[in-house]
PDB file of C-alpha atoms in Angstrom:
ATOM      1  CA  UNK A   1     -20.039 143.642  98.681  1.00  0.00           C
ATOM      2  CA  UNK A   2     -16.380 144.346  98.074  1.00  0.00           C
ATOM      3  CA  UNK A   3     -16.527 141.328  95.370  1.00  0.00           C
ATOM      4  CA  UNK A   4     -19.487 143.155  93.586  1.00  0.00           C
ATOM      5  CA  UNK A   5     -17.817 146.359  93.492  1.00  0.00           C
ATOM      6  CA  UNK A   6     -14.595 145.271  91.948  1.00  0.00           C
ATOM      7  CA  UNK A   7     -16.639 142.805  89.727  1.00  0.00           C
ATOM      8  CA  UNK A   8     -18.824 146.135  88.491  1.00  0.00           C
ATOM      9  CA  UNK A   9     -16.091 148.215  87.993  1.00  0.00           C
ATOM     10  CA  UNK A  10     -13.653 145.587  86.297  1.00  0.00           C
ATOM     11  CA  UNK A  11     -16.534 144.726  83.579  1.00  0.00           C
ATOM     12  CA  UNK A  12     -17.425 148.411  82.790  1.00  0.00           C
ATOM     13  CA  UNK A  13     -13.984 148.654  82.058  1.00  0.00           C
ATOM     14  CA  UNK A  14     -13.810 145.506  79.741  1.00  0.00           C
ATOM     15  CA  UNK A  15     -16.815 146.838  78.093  1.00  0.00           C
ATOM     16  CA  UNK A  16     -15.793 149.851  77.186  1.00  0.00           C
ATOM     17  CA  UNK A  17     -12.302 148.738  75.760  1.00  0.00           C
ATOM     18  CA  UNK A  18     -13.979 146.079  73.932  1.00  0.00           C
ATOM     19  CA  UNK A  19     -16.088 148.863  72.214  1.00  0.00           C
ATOM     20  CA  UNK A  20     -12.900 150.930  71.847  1.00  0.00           C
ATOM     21  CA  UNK A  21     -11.566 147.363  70.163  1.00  0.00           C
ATOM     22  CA  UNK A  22     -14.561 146.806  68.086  1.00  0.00           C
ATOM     23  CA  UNK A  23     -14.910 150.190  66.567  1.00  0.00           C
ATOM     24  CA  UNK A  24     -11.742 152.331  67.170  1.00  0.00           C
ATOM     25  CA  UNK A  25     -13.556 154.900  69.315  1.00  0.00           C
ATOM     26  CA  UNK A  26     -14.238 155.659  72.752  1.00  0.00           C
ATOM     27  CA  UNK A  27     -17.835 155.134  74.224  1.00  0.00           C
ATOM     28  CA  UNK A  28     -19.955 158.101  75.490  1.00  0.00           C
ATOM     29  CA  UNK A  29     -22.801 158.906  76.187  1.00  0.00           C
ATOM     30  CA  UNK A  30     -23.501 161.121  73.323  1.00  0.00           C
ATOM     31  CA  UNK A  31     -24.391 157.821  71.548  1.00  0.00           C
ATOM     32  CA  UNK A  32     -27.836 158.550  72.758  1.00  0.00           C
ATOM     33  CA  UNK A  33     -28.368 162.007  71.933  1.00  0.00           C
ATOM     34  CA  UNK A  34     -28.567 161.127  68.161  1.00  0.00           C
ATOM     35  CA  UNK A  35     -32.304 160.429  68.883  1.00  0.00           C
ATOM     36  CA  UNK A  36     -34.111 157.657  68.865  1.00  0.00           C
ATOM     37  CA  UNK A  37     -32.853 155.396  66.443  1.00  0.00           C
ATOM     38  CA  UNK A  38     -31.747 151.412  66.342  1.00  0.00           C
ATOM     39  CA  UNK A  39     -28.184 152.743  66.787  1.00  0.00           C
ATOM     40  CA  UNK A  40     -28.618 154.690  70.030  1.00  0.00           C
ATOM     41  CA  UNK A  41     -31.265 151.811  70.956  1.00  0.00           C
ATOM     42  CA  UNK A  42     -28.396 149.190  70.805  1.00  0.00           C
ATOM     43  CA  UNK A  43     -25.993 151.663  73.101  1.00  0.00           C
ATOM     44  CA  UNK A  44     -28.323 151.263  75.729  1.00  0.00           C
ATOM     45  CA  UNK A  45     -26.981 147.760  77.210  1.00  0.00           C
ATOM     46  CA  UNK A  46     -23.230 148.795  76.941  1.00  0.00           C
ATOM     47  CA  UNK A  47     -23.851 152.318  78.564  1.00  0.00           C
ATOM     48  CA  UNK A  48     -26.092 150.649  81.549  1.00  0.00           C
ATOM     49  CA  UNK A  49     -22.892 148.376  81.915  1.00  0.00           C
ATOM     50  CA  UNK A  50     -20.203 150.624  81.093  1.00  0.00           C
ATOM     51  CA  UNK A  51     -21.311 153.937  83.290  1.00  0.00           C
ATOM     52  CA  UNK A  52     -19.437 153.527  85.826  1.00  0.00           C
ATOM     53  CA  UNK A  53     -15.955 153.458  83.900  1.00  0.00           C
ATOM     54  CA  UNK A  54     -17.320 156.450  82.022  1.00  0.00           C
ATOM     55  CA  UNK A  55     -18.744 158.251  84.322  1.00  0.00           C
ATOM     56  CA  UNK A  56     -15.217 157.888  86.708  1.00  0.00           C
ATOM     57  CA  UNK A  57     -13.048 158.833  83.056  1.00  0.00           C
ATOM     58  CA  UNK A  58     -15.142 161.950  82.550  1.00  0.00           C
ATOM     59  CA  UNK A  59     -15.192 163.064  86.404  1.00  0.00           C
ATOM     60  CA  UNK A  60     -11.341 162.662  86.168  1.00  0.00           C
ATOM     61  CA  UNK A  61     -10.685 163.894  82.862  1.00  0.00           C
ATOM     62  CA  UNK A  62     -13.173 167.040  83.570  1.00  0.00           C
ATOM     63  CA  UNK A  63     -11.119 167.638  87.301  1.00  0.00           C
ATOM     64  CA  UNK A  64      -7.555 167.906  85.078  1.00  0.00           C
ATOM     65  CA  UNK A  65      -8.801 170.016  82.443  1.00  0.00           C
ATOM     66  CA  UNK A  66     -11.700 172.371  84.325  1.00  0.00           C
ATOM     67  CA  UNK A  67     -10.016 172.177  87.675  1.00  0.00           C
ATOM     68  CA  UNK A  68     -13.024 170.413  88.974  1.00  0.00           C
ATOM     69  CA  UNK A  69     -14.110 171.249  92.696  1.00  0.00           C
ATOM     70  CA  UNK A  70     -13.565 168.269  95.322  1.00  0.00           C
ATOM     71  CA  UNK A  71     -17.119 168.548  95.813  1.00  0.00           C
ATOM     72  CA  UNK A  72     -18.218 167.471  92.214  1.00  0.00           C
ATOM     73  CA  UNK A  73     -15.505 164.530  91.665  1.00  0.00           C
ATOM     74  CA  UNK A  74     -16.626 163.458  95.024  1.00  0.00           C
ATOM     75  CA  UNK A  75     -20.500 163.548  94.738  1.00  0.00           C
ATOM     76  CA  UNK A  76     -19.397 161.883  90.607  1.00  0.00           C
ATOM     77  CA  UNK A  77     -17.229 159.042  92.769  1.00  0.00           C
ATOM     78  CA  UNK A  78     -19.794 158.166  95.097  1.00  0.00           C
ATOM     79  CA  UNK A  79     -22.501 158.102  92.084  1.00  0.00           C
ATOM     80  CA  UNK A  80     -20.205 155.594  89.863  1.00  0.00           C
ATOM     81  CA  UNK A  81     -19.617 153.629  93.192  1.00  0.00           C
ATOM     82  CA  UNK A  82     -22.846 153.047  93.658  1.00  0.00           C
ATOM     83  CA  UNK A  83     -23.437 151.862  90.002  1.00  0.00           C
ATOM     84  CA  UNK A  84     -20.494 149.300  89.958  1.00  0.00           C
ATOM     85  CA  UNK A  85     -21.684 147.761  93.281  1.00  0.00           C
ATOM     86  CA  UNK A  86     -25.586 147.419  92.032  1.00  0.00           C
ATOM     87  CA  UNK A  87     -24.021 146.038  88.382  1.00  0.00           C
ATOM     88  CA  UNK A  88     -21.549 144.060  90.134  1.00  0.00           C
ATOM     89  CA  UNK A  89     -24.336 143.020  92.451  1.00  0.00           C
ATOM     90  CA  UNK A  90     -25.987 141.419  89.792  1.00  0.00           C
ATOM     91  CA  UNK A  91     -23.067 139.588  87.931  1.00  0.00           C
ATOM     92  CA  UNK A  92     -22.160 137.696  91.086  1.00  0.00           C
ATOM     93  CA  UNK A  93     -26.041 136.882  92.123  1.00  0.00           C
ATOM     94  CA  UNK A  94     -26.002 135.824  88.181  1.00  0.00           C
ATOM     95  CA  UNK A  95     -22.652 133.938  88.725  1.00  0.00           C
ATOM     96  CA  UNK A  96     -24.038 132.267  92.254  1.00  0.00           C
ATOM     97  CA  UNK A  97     -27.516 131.063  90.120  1.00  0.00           C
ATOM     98  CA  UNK A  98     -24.561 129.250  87.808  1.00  0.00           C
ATOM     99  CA  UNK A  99     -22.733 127.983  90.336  1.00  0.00           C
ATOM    100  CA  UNK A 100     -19.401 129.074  89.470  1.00  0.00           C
ATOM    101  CA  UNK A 101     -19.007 131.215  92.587  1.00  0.00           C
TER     102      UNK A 101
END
């Protein structure tokens, strides 16, 4: 489980500074709110595998300039947690079907 939580958190973070790479800005999730168009439909993939990263930068970013309560970076933590280990989850059950791990 530790392996899948690392492996979930380590490849939302790749995704997300590949799309910074790609097209010199950050990912967000205001990609969707543009309504439903082929743009916001392609976002969907890299959002489902980058939450966790963004979910953890906006929790920490929000607690330095809001002064955030414990409570709500903690409920935010546990929530991207969760995500990386159910994403990572499926890389390494998708890794084991390979046979590289």
């Amino acid at each position: 489980m530790l392996l899948a939580l690392a492996f979930g958190f380590a490849v939302a973070g790749m995704a997300c500074s590949a799309f910074q790479l790609a097209t010199s800005r950050l990912p967000s999730f205001t990609m969707l709110a543009k309504g439903p168009s082929a743009q916001a439909l392609a976002a969907v993939p890299l959002l489902v595998i980058a939450a966790p990263f963004l979910i953890m930068r906006n929790t920490l970013m929000g607690a330095r300039q809001e002064g955030r309560q414990f409570q709500f970076v903690f409920f935010a933590t546990i929530i991207a947690g969760f995500w990386s280990l159910m994403s990572g989850q499926v890389l390494v059950m998708s890794l084991r079907a390979c046979g590289v791990v």
